[in-house]
Coordinates of C-alpha atoms and ligand atoms in Angstrom, one line a residue:
M18 CA -37.8 40.8 34.4
E19 CA -41.3 40.5 34.4
V20 CA -42.7 37.1 32.9
L21 CA -46.4 35.9 32.7
S22 CA -46.1 32.1 32.4
V23 CA -49.8 30.7 31.2
T24 CA -50.6 26.8 32.2
A25 CA -53.6 24.8 32.8
E26 CA -52.4 23.0 35.5
I27 CA -50.0 23.8 38.5
Y28 CA -48.7 22.1 41.6
P29 CA -49.9 22.0 44.3
L30 CA -53.4 23.9 43.2
I31 CA -54.3 21.0 40.2
K32 CA -52.5 18.8 39.0
T33 CA -52.6 15.9 36.5
G34 CA -48.9 15.2 35.5
G35 CA -45.5 16.6 35.3
L36 CA -46.4 20.2 33.5
A37 CA -48.3 21.2 36.7
D38 CA -44.7 20.5 39.0
V39 CA -42.8 22.4 36.5
A40 CA -45.4 25.3 36.4
G41 CA -45.3 25.3 40.1
A42 CA -41.8 25.1 40.4
L43 CA -40.6 27.4 37.8
P44 CA -41.5 30.7 39.5
A45 CA -39.2 30.4 42.9
A46 CA -36.7 29.0 40.9
L47 CA -36.6 31.8 38.5
A48 CA -36.8 34.6 41.2
E49 CA -33.1 33.7 42.3
Q50 CA -32.3 35.0 38.5
G51 CA -34.0 38.1 38.8
V52 CA -37.1 36.9 37.2
T53 CA -40.7 38.1 38.2
M54 CA -42.7 35.7 37.4
R55 CA -46.7 35.4 37.6
T56 CA -48.9 32.6 36.4
L57 CA -52.3 32.7 34.3
V58 CA -54.7 30.0 34.9
P59 CA -58.0 29.4 34.7
G60 CA -60.3 29.7 37.7
Y61 CA -61.3 26.3 38.4
P62 CA -63.1 26.0 41.8
A63 CA -59.4 23.9 43.1
I64 CA -57.9 27.2 42.4
M65 CA -60.8 29.5 43.4
A66 CA -61.0 27.8 46.9
K67 CA -57.4 28.7 47.9
M68 CA -57.4 32.4 46.4
T69 CA -56.1 35.1 49.3
D70 CA -56.4 38.8 49.4
G71 CA -57.7 38.3 45.6
R72 CA -58.3 41.9 43.3
V73 CA -60.1 42.0 40.4
V74 CA -57.8 43.6 37.9
A75 CA -60.0 43.3 34.7
S76 CA -63.6 42.0 33.9
F77 CA -65.4 41.0 30.7
D78 CA -68.8 41.1 29.7
D79 CA -68.5 38.9 26.8
L80 CA -65.5 36.5 26.8
F81 CA -66.0 34.3 23.8
G82 CA -69.6 34.6 24.7
V83 CA -69.4 34.2 28.7
K84 CA -68.7 36.6 31.6
A85 CA -65.5 36.9 33.0
K86 CA -63.1 38.8 35.8
L87 CA -59.5 38.5 35.7
I88 CA -58.3 38.3 39.7
A89 CA -54.7 39.1 40.8
G90 CA -53.6 36.9 44.1
Q91 CA -51.9 34.8 46.1
A92 CA -52.6 30.8 46.6
A93 CA -50.4 28.3 48.1
G94 CA -47.4 30.6 47.6
L95 CA -47.6 31.4 44.1
D96 CA -48.3 34.9 42.3
L97 CA -51.5 33.8 40.1
I98 CA -53.6 35.7 37.5
V99 CA -56.9 33.7 37.7
L100 CA -59.6 33.8 34.8
D101 CA -62.9 33.8 36.8
A102 CA -65.0 32.7 34.3
P103 CA -67.4 30.0 35.8
A104 CA -69.1 28.9 32.5
L105 CA -65.9 27.7 31.4
Y106 CA -63.9 26.7 34.6
D107 CA -66.2 26.1 37.2
R108 CA -66.9 22.2 36.5
P109 CA -65.9 19.4 39.0
G110 CA -62.7 17.0 38.3
N111 CA -60.0 17.3 35.9
P112 CA -58.6 20.5 33.8
Y113 CA -59.5 18.6 30.5
L114 CA -61.8 16.0 31.1
G115 CA -65.6 15.6 32.1
P116 CA -67.2 13.2 34.5
E117 CA -67.1 10.1 32.0
G118 CA -63.7 10.6 31.2
W119 CA -64.1 12.3 27.6
D120 CA -62.2 15.7 26.6
W121 CA -64.9 18.6 27.6
P122 CA -66.3 19.3 24.0
D123 CA -65.4 23.0 24.4
N124 CA -61.9 22.8 25.5
W125 CA -61.4 25.0 22.3
K126 CA -63.1 28.0 23.5
R127 CA -61.7 27.2 27.5
F128 CA -58.0 27.6 26.4
A129 CA -58.7 30.0 23.5
A130 CA -60.3 32.4 26.1
L131 CA -57.4 31.9 28.1
S132 CA -54.9 32.7 25.8
W133 CA -56.9 35.5 24.6
V134 CA -56.6 37.1 28.0
A135 CA -52.9 36.4 28.4
S136 CA -52.3 38.1 25.0
E137 CA -53.9 41.0 26.0
L138 CA -52.3 41.4 29.1
G139 CA -49.2 41.3 27.1
A140 CA -50.7 44.5 25.3
G141 CA -51.5 46.4 27.9
L142 CA -54.8 45.3 29.4
V143 CA -53.6 46.1 32.9
E144 CA -51.9 49.4 33.1
A145 CA -49.8 48.4 36.5
Y146 CA -48.6 45.0 34.8
R147 CA -46.9 44.7 31.7
P148 CA -45.1 41.7 31.0
Q149 CA -42.3 41.6 28.8
V150 CA -42.1 38.0 27.9
I151 CA -45.3 35.3 27.9
H152 CA -44.3 32.1 28.6
C153 CA -46.6 29.6 27.0
H154 CA -46.6 26.1 28.4
D155 CA -48.5 23.2 25.6
W156 CA -51.5 23.3 23.5
Q157 CA -53.6 24.9 25.9
A158 CA -51.7 28.3 25.9
G159 CA -50.6 27.6 22.0
L160 CA -52.6 30.6 20.9
V161 CA -51.0 33.1 22.8
P162 CA -48.3 33.6 20.4
A163 CA -51.1 33.5 17.3
Y164 CA -52.7 36.3 19.4
V165 CA -50.1 38.2 19.6
K166 CA -48.7 38.0 16.2
F167 CA -52.2 38.8 14.7
G168 CA -53.2 41.0 17.2
P169 CA -52.6 44.9 18.3
A170 CA -48.7 45.6 18.0
S171 CA -47.0 45.2 21.1
S172 CA -43.5 44.5 22.2
V173 CA -44.2 41.5 24.7
K174 CA -42.2 38.3 23.3
T175 CA -43.3 35.0 23.4
V176 CA -42.0 31.5 24.5
M177 CA -43.8 28.2 23.6
T178 CA -42.7 24.9 25.7
V179 CA -43.6 21.7 24.5
H180 CA -43.9 19.4 27.4
N181 CA -45.6 16.6 25.0
M182 CA -45.7 16.6 21.2
A183 CA -48.7 14.1 21.6
F184 CA -51.2 16.4 23.0
Q185 CA -51.9 19.3 20.0
G186 CA -55.1 20.5 20.9
N187 CA -56.3 19.9 17.3
F188 CA -60.1 21.2 16.2
G189 CA -62.3 21.1 13.4
G190 CA -61.8 24.4 11.1
E191 CA -65.4 25.7 11.8
I192 CA -64.1 27.0 15.2
F193 CA -61.7 29.1 13.5
G194 CA -64.7 32.2 12.9
Q195 CA -65.1 32.1 16.5
L196 CA -61.7 32.5 17.9
R197 CA -61.0 36.4 17.5
L198 CA -58.3 36.2 14.6
P199 CA -58.3 37.9 11.5
P200 CA -58.8 35.7 8.3
H201 CA -55.3 35.7 7.5
A202 CA -54.5 34.1 10.2
F203 CA -56.0 30.4 9.1
A204 CA -52.9 30.6 6.8
V205 CA -49.7 27.9 7.0
D206 CA -47.7 30.5 9.0
G207 CA -50.9 31.3 11.5
V208 CA -53.3 28.4 13.3
E209 CA -54.4 26.3 10.0
Y210 CA -53.4 22.4 10.3
Y211 CA -54.5 20.4 7.6
G212 CA -58.0 22.3 7.1
G213 CA -58.4 22.5 10.9
V214 CA -57.1 24.5 13.7
S215 CA -53.8 23.4 15.8
Y216 CA -53.2 25.0 18.9
L217 CA -49.7 23.3 19.2
K218 CA -48.9 24.1 16.0
A219 CA -50.1 28.2 16.0
G220 CA -47.7 28.1 19.1
I221 CA -44.7 26.9 17.8
E222 CA -45.0 28.6 14.3
C223 CA -45.6 32.2 16.1
A224 CA -43.6 32.2 19.1
D225 CA -40.4 34.2 19.0
F226 CA -38.7 31.2 20.7
V227 CA -39.7 27.2 21.3
T228 CA -38.5 24.9 23.9
T229 CA -38.7 21.6 25.0
V230 CA -38.3 20.0 28.2
S231 CA -34.8 18.1 27.5
P232 CA -31.8 18.2 25.1
S233 CA -32.7 14.8 23.8
Y234 CA -36.3 15.5 23.2
A235 CA -35.5 18.8 21.5
A236 CA -33.5 16.6 18.8
E237 CA -36.2 13.5 18.7
I238 CA -39.2 15.8 17.7
R239 CA -37.3 17.0 14.7
T240 CA -37.7 13.4 13.6
H241 CA -40.5 11.8 11.7
E242 CA -40.8 9.0 14.5
F243 CA -40.7 11.6 17.3
G244 CA -42.4 14.9 15.9
M245 CA -45.8 13.7 15.4
G246 CA -46.6 15.6 12.7
L247 CA -44.7 19.1 13.4
E248 CA -41.2 18.0 12.5
G249 CA -41.5 20.1 9.4
I250 CA -42.6 23.2 11.4
L251 CA -39.4 23.0 13.8
N252 CA -36.9 22.4 11.6
N253 CA -38.2 25.6 9.7
R254 CA -36.6 27.2 12.5
P255 CA -33.9 25.0 13.9
S256 CA -32.1 28.1 15.7
T257 CA -35.2 29.1 17.4
V258 CA -35.7 25.7 19.1
D259 CA -34.1 24.4 22.0
G260 CA -34.2 22.3 25.0
V261 CA -33.9 22.9 28.3
L262 CA -34.0 20.3 31.2
N263 CA -36.9 20.4 33.8
G264 CA -35.5 20.7 37.5
I265 CA -37.3 19.2 40.4
D266 CA -38.6 21.3 43.7
L267 CA -35.9 20.4 46.1
E268 CA -38.1 21.4 49.4
A269 CA -41.2 19.1 48.0
W270 CA -38.8 16.6 47.3
N271 CA -36.7 16.0 50.2
P272 CA -36.4 12.5 51.5
A273 CA -34.9 14.2 54.8
T274 CA -38.2 15.6 55.4
D275 CA -40.9 14.3 53.8
P276 CA -43.9 14.2 55.9
A277 CA -45.1 11.3 53.7
L278 CA -42.5 9.0 54.5
T279 CA -42.6 6.7 57.6
Q280 CA -38.8 7.2 58.0
N281 CA -36.7 10.1 56.6
Y282 CA -33.4 9.5 55.6
S283 CA -30.3 11.4 53.4
A284 CA -27.8 9.5 51.4
N285 CA -25.6 8.6 55.3
T286 CA -28.6 7.1 56.2
I287 CA -30.0 4.9 53.5
Q288 CA -30.5 2.1 55.6
Y289 CA -33.7 3.9 56.9
R290 CA -35.1 3.4 53.9
K291 CA -36.2 -0.1 55.0
A292 CA -39.3 1.1 57.1
N293 CA -40.7 2.8 53.7
K294 CA -40.4 -0.5 51.9
T295 CA -42.2 -2.1 54.7
K296 CA -44.9 0.3 54.7
L297 CA -45.2 0.1 50.9
Q298 CA -45.5 -3.4 51.4
E299 CA -48.6 -3.1 53.2
S300 CA -50.0 -0.2 51.3
F301 CA -50.0 -2.4 48.3
G302 CA -51.0 -6.0 50.1
L303 CA -47.1 -6.9 49.4
D304 CA -45.5 -9.9 51.3
K305 CA -42.6 -8.7 53.8
S306 CA -39.9 -10.0 51.8
D307 CA -36.4 -8.3 51.6
G308 CA -36.5 -9.3 47.5
P309 CA -36.2 -6.1 45.3
L310 CA -39.7 -4.1 45.4
F311 CA -40.0 -2.7 41.6
A312 CA -42.5 0.2 41.1
V313 CA -44.4 2.5 39.2
V314 CA -45.9 6.1 39.4
S315 CA -47.2 6.8 36.2
R316 CA -50.0 7.6 33.9
L317 CA -51.1 4.0 32.5
T318 CA -50.7 5.1 29.0
W319 CA -49.0 3.8 25.6
Q320 CA -46.6 6.6 26.2
K321 CA -45.5 5.1 29.5
G322 CA -44.6 1.4 27.9
I323 CA -46.6 -0.1 30.5
D324 CA -48.0 -3.1 28.7
L325 CA -44.2 -3.7 28.2
I326 CA -44.1 -4.0 32.3
A327 CA -47.5 -5.9 32.0
A328 CA -45.6 -8.3 29.7
N329 CA -42.4 -9.2 31.8
I330 CA -44.5 -9.5 35.2
D331 CA -44.7 -13.2 35.3
M332 CA -40.6 -13.4 34.8
M333 CA -40.3 -11.1 37.6
V334 CA -42.3 -12.5 40.0
A335 CA -40.5 -15.9 38.8
A336 CA -36.9 -14.6 39.9
G337 CA -38.3 -13.0 43.1
A338 CA -39.4 -9.4 42.7
Q339 CA -42.3 -7.6 43.7
L340 CA -44.1 -5.0 41.7
A341 CA -46.1 -1.9 43.1
V342 CA -48.0 0.1 40.5
L343 CA -49.8 3.5 41.6
G344 CA -51.7 5.1 38.3
S345 CA -54.5 5.4 36.3
G346 CA -55.5 5.7 33.0
E347 CA -56.2 3.2 29.7
V348 CA -58.8 0.4 31.0
G349 CA -56.7 -2.3 29.0
L350 CA -53.5 -1.4 30.8
E351 CA -55.1 -0.9 34.2
N352 CA -56.8 -4.4 33.8
A353 CA -53.6 -5.9 32.6
I354 CA -51.8 -5.0 36.2
R355 CA -55.0 -6.0 38.0
A356 CA -55.3 -9.3 36.4
A357 CA -51.5 -9.6 37.0
A358 CA -51.7 -8.9 41.0
Q359 CA -54.8 -11.3 41.1
R360 CA -52.6 -13.7 39.6
H361 CA -49.6 -13.1 42.3
P362 CA -51.4 -12.1 45.6
G363 CA -48.4 -10.7 47.9
K364 CA -46.0 -10.0 45.2
V365 CA -48.0 -7.9 42.8
G366 CA -50.1 -4.5 43.7
L367 CA -52.1 -1.9 42.0
V368 CA -53.4 1.1 43.9
T369 CA -55.6 3.1 40.8
G370 CA -56.2 6.8 40.9
Y371 CA -54.2 10.1 42.1
N372 CA -52.3 10.0 45.4
E373 CA -49.9 12.4 45.7
A374 CA -48.7 11.2 49.3
L375 CA -48.5 7.5 48.2
S376 CA -46.4 8.5 45.1
H377 CA -43.7 9.9 47.9
L378 CA -44.0 6.8 49.8
I379 CA -43.2 4.6 47.0
Q380 CA -40.1 6.8 46.0
G381 CA -39.0 6.6 49.4
G382 CA -39.3 2.7 50.1
A383 CA -39.0 1.0 46.4
D384 CA -35.9 -0.3 45.1
V385 CA -36.2 0.4 41.5
M386 CA -38.6 2.7 39.8
M387 CA -39.8 1.5 36.2
V388 CA -40.1 4.2 33.5
P389 CA -40.0 2.2 30.3
S390 CA -41.4 4.8 28.1
R391 CA -41.9 4.6 24.0
F392 CA -41.1 8.8 24.4
E393 CA -40.7 10.6 27.2
P394 CA -40.1 15.0 27.1
C395 CA -38.3 15.3 30.3
G396 CA -39.8 12.6 32.7
L397 CA -40.1 13.7 36.5
T398 CA -40.1 10.4 38.5
Q399 CA -36.9 9.2 37.3
L400 CA -35.7 12.3 38.7
Y401 CA -37.5 12.0 42.3
A402 CA -36.5 8.1 42.1
L403 CA -32.4 9.6 41.8
R404 CA -33.1 12.0 44.7
Y405 CA -34.6 9.2 46.7
G406 CA -32.4 6.4 46.5
C407 CA -34.6 4.4 44.3
I408 CA -32.9 3.1 41.2
P409 CA -34.5 3.8 37.9
L410 CA -35.1 1.3 35.1
V411 CA -35.6 3.4 32.1
A412 CA -35.8 3.4 28.3
R413 CA -33.1 5.3 26.5
V414 CA -35.1 8.2 25.2
G415 CA -36.0 11.6 25.8
G416 CA -35.4 13.2 28.9
L417 CA -34.7 9.5 30.5
N418 CA -31.7 9.7 28.3
D419 CA -30.5 12.7 29.4
T420 CA -30.6 12.3 33.4
V421 CA -29.9 8.6 34.1
I422 CA -26.3 7.0 33.6
D423 CA -26.8 3.3 33.2
A424 CA -24.6 0.9 34.9
N425 CA -22.7 -0.6 32.2
V426 CA -19.2 -1.9 32.5
A427 CA -17.5 1.4 31.7
A428 CA -19.8 3.6 34.1
L429 CA -19.4 0.9 36.7
S430 CA -15.9 1.0 36.9
A431 CA -15.9 4.7 36.8
D432 CA -18.2 5.1 39.6
V433 CA -20.9 7.1 37.6
A434 CA -23.9 4.9 37.2
T435 CA -27.1 6.0 38.5
G436 CA -29.5 3.5 36.9
V437 CA -30.6 1.2 34.3
Q438 CA -31.3 2.1 30.6
F439 CA -32.6 -0.2 27.7
S440 CA -33.6 0.4 24.3
P441 CA -35.4 0.0 22.0
P442 CA -38.2 0.2 24.2
S443 CA -40.0 -4.0 23.5
E444 CA -40.5 -6.5 25.9
G445 CA -37.7 -8.3 25.1
A446 CA -35.2 -5.0 25.7
L447 CA -37.0 -4.3 29.1
A448 CA -36.6 -8.0 30.0
N449 CA -32.8 -7.7 29.7
A450 CA -32.8 -4.8 31.7
I451 CA -35.1 -6.1 34.4
R452 CA -32.4 -9.2 34.7
R453 CA -29.4 -6.9 34.6
T454 CA -31.3 -5.0 37.5
L455 CA -32.1 -8.2 39.8
A456 CA -28.0 -9.1 39.0
L457 CA -26.6 -5.0 40.4
Y458 CA -29.5 -5.7 43.3
A459 CA -27.8 -8.6 44.4
D460 CA -24.7 -6.7 44.7
E461 CA -25.6 -5.1 47.8
K462 CA -22.4 -3.1 48.2
S463 CA -22.5 -1.5 44.4
W464 CA -26.2 -1.3 44.7
K465 CA -26.0 1.1 47.8
K466 CA -23.1 3.0 45.9
M467 CA -25.1 3.5 43.0
Q468 CA -28.0 4.6 45.3
K469 CA -26.0 7.1 47.1
R470 CA -24.6 8.5 43.8
G471 CA -28.1 9.1 42.1
M472 CA -29.1 10.8 45.4
K473 CA -26.5 13.5 45.2
S474 CA -27.0 13.6 41.3
E475 CA -27.6 17.3 40.0
V476 CA -31.6 17.6 39.9
S477 CA -31.9 21.0 40.7
W478 CA -33.9 24.1 38.7
Q479 CA -30.6 26.6 39.0
A480 CA -28.9 25.5 35.6
S481 CA -32.1 25.5 33.8
A482 CA -33.8 28.3 35.5
R483 CA -30.7 30.0 34.3
R484 CA -30.9 29.3 31.1
Y485 CA -34.5 30.4 30.7
A486 CA -33.4 33.8 32.5
Q487 CA -30.9 34.0 29.4
L488 CA -33.5 33.4 26.9
Y489 CA -36.0 35.8 28.4
A490 CA -33.0 38.7 28.4
S491 CA -32.2 37.6 25.0
L492 CA -36.1 37.9 23.6
I493 CA -35.8 41.4 25.2
G494 CA -32.6 42.8 24.7
Y495 CA -31.5 42.7 28.3
K496 CA -27.9 42.0 29.4
L497 CA -27.7 39.8 32.1
D498 CA -25.2 40.0 35.3
D499 CA -22.8 37.0 34.3
N500 CA -22.6 35.6 37.9
S501 CA -23.0 32.3 36.7
D502 CA -20.5 29.4 35.9
D503 CA -21.7 29.4 32.3
Ligands
ADP609 P1 -45.9 12.9 33.0 O1 -46.3 14.5 32.9 O2 -45.6 12.6 31.5 O3 -47.2 12.1 33.4 P2 -43.7 12.9 34.4 O4 -43.0 12.1 34.9 O5 -43.1 14.6 34.2 O6 -44.7 12.6 33.5 O7 -44.9 13.6 35.8 C1 -45.7 12.9 36.0 C2 -45.9 13.7 37.5 O8 -47.1 13.0 38.1 C3 -44.8 13.1 38.8 O9 -44.9 14.1 39.8 C4 -45.4 11.7 39.2 O10 -45.4 11.6 40.5 C5 -46.7 12.2 39.4 N1 -47.9 11.1 39.2 C6 -48.5 10.4 37.9 N2 -49.3 9.3 38.1 C7 -49.7 9.9 39.4 C8 -50.6 9.0 40.5 N3 -51.3 8.1 40.1 N4 -50.5 9.4 42.0 C9 -49.8 10.4 42.2 N5 -48.9 11.0 41.5 C10 -48.8 10.6 40.0
GLC610 C1 -44.7 16.0 30.0 C2 -43.9 14.9 29.4 C3 -43.0 14.4 30.6 C4 -42.3 15.7 31.3 C5 -43.4 16.5 31.9 C6 -43.0 18.0 32.4 O1 -46.2 15.5 31.0 O2 -44.5 13.8 29.3 O3 -42.0 13.7 29.9 O4 -41.9 15.7 32.4 O5 -44.7 17.0 30.8 O6 -42.4 18.9 31.5

């Protein structure tokens, strides 16, 4: 099966969050299931610089008013088709934001162009390459299903994966005339949304199948509380919406070989984590203490419940804990953590910005990874934490609910607990969960057992890659060899 994946970010070339990890890991995971996946990405400088043996497979004199080329080639071991349109993508920094931190004003055009080109590939733009399915990630690829639905007849099928309902790509209705869609696409069964244009709504409405990244989030987004206005559209098509849990790349995230760690280790040599903890304490200006070291690796946003952590820091420090925070995001949240670090020198540390290597060292050295999200489509940090023997402390929502087993009395006595969950996402409930975690940490033997259990948790892509392969097959009428355990 030939599948074209369309994404605005892909690890290791360009990453702002979990979407990049997923887009980067899927092709290899799917190859084992007999799927050939190429990925269409914008030609950002970071990607253009890494392309080797690129060949021009199509050119456009007027792609939404700019000149563009489509280049097929390899970068960082990934099979890419790159939309080289310098007027749209040859810009510094983040895929979505300008240097001042604001959305690029022409984002509607940058991602409409990407999506239009994907649909053209589906319709046979390049003779030698005919994807059977286009797998669209998030709002940036949300117009693909609309272009396929309203464009020239083609047999290509579309899957829309929602990684986060909070980002919808909503624009004013005035852009519609420039989208290269027929007038009747500006309607409820097309791209129209409350008089404007919504890229994510278009994708959910027009795709042959909609997935999100965990079973719990798939159920949550059908409700008013989590659907962010799109629950009605999802509820109109219940049999073609599903949750497929993310996995992680077991090679990129392997404590036994990870070059970012001071000391590599496995479940059997978990005591070696100590050297990483010491290095981590140094990196964050923390005292060398044997007390529990809590950590955060996250976008600092309301979604991630960072304010709930800030509200609990004084209590944590009073109880003998340390906290290391790596992240960037909302200024108010950064300032709240920075103020706590100033109040508690040697106990609380903040590193702002994006630092891939440091994120690995944190997983390999911290005792507890905090993910107190208000909503979490899947969440990858808790999966990395499990693999690294760092105990996840998570809110009971979305993918966090599906991947961490709470250390309640029953789970502890059945030897299945892998972390701590709490609900609802409030300051008080988090405080209780922190106290519970501190008590668990004090029991060294059972803590170690829980770490080892987490390290053996199933966090690979295998089952979910199989699920995606089955989905593609069902859409194009293929029968897969039944060599799996399902
Ligand atoms: P989301 O995609 O919502 O931000 P995920 O948990 O799915 O959340 O993925 C976050 C990814 O981004 C993980 O790979 C995490 O390690 C990484 N990450 C987040 N913030 C930083 C940071 N400041 N530095 C390095 N990596 C980060
Ligand atoms: C989004 C979600 C996160 C998920 C990631 C990858 O960024 O916020 O929960 O893990 O996408 O699917």
